[in-house]
GROMACS .gro file of C-alpha atoms in nm:
model
   65
    1UNK     CA    1   0.241   4.355   4.578
    2UNK     CA    2  -0.049   4.112   4.525
    3UNK     CA    3  -0.250   3.977   4.826
    4UNK     CA    4  -0.519   3.710   4.829
    5UNK     CA    5  -0.745   3.704   5.133
    6UNK     CA    6  -0.943   3.379   5.121
    7UNK     CA    7  -0.976   3.288   5.485
    8UNK     CA    8  -1.303   3.315   5.681
    9UNK     CA    9  -1.333   3.662   5.836
   10UNK     CA   10  -1.245   3.650   6.213
   11UNK     CA   11  -1.508   3.734   6.469
   12UNK     CA   12  -1.516   3.735   6.849
   13UNK     CA   13  -1.840   3.650   7.032
   14UNK     CA   14  -1.859   3.721   7.402
   15UNK     CA   15  -2.165   3.745   7.631
   16UNK     CA   16  -2.338   4.076   7.543
   17UNK     CA   17  -2.053   4.176   7.317
   18UNK     CA   18  -1.966   4.101   6.952
   19UNK     CA   19  -1.646   4.230   6.787
   20UNK     CA   20  -1.536   4.200   6.427
   21UNK     CA   21  -1.269   4.367   6.212
   22UNK     CA   22  -1.351   4.671   6.008
   23UNK     CA   23  -1.167   4.811   5.698
   24UNK     CA   24  -1.000   5.148   5.736
   25UNK     CA   25  -0.801   5.371   5.508
   26UNK     CA   26  -0.448   5.471   5.609
   27UNK     CA   27  -0.424   5.759   5.365
   28UNK     CA   28  -0.085   5.640   5.243
   29UNK     CA   29   0.022   5.344   5.028
   30UNK     CA   30   0.262   5.098   5.185
   31UNK     CA   31   0.395   5.001   4.838
   32UNK     CA   32   0.415   5.180   4.504
   33UNK     CA   33   0.131   4.962   4.368
   34UNK     CA   34  -0.071   4.696   4.542
   35UNK     CA   35  -0.368   4.473   4.461
   36UNK     CA   36  -0.577   4.316   4.738
   37UNK     CA   37  -0.816   4.034   4.638
   38UNK     CA   38  -1.077   3.919   4.892
   39UNK     CA   39  -1.281   3.607   4.820
   40UNK     CA   40  -1.645   3.653   4.932
   41UNK     CA   41  -1.894   3.382   5.030
   42UNK     CA   42  -2.267   3.385   5.086
   43UNK     CA   43  -2.447   3.272   5.404
   44UNK     CA   44  -2.430   2.913   5.289
   45UNK     CA   45  -2.057   2.926   5.220
   46UNK     CA   46  -2.089   2.922   4.841
   47UNK     CA   47  -1.863   3.159   4.635
   48UNK     CA   48  -2.013   3.511   4.609
   49UNK     CA   49  -1.748   3.688   4.406
   50UNK     CA   50  -1.416   3.861   4.460
   51UNK     CA   51  -1.361   4.217   4.593
   52UNK     CA   52  -1.049   4.391   4.446
   53UNK     CA   53  -0.885   4.693   4.607
   54UNK     CA   54  -0.603   4.880   4.425
   55UNK     CA   55  -0.369   5.093   4.642
   56UNK     CA   56  -0.104   5.311   4.475
   57UNK     CA   57   0.143   5.588   4.546
   58UNK     CA   58   0.002   5.920   4.424
   59UNK     CA   59   0.358   6.045   4.381
   60UNK     CA   60   0.405   5.788   4.096
   61UNK     CA   61   0.052   5.728   3.960
   62UNK     CA   62  -0.244   5.943   3.859
   63UNK     CA   63  -0.593   5.827   3.950
   64UNK     CA   64  -0.703   5.870   3.579
   65UNK     CA   65  -0.439   5.629   3.451
   0.00000   0.00000   0.00000
């Protein structure tokens, strides 16, 4: 599976409270092999690179390979 995340990160601003999503690890792959691409932008909204995360089933793949 290949995923491209290129939307602005969601945030919630309430009086005296700010909430935003955080990344967490599930400890298990949802698919045999997955690539997640996240487009990053700087404070001015200009491109600031791409973050890539690879998720894989340890039953099928070794970390070294």
